[in-house]
XYZ file of C-alpha atoms in Angstrom:
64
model
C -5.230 -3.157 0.758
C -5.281 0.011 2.669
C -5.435 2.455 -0.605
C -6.215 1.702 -3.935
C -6.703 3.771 -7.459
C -8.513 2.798 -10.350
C -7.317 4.507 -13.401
C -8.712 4.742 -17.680
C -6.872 5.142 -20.731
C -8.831 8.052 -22.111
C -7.165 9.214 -25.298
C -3.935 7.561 -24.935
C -3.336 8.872 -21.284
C -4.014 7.543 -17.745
C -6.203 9.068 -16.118
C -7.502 8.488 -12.490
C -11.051 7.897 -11.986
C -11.509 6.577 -8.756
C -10.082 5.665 -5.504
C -10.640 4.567 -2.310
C -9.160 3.082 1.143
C -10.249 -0.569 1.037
C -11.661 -3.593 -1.336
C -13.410 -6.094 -0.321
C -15.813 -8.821 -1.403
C -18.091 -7.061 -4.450
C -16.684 -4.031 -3.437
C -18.872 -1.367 -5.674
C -16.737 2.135 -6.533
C -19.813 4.374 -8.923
C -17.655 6.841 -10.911
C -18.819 10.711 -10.571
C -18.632 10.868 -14.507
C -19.058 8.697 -17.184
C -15.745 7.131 -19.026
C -14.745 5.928 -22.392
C -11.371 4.130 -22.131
C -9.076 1.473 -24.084
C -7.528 -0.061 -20.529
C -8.382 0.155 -17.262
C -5.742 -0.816 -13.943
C -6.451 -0.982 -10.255
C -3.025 0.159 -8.516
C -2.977 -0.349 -4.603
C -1.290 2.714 -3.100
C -0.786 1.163 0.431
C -1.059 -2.296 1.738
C 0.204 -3.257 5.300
C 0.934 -6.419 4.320
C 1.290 -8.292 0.257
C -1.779 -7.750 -1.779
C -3.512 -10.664 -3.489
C -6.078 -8.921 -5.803
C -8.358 -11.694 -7.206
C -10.782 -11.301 -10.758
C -11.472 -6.924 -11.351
C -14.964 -6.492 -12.859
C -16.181 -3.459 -14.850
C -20.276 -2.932 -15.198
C -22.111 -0.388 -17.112
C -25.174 1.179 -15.582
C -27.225 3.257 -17.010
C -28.679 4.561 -13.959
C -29.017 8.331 -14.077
């Protein structure tokens, strides 16, 4: 993958709140805000060739 988004479902909407230009092996993307949500979807953007996304993991931190 060559672009990918990570988007919430904050109050019934999607909502982007990330994004970046490649994943990789425990590939860590730190959010600039804090986020309730119902759902959450990684979409890839751009991919030079067919992407094969394996298991997604979320983590909470409560790092300041």
């Amino acid at each position: 993958m060559e672009k990918f988004a990570v988007e919430a479902r904050i109050g019934g909407t999607w909502q982007r709140i990330a994004e970046g230009t490649t994943i990789g092996h425990r590939r860590t993307r730190p959010l600039t805000a804090p986020a309730t949500a119902t759902a959450v979807r990684v979409k890839v953007l751009e991919s030079r060739a067919t992407p094969h996304p394996g298991a997604t993991a979320l983590h909470l931190s409560t790092a300041p």
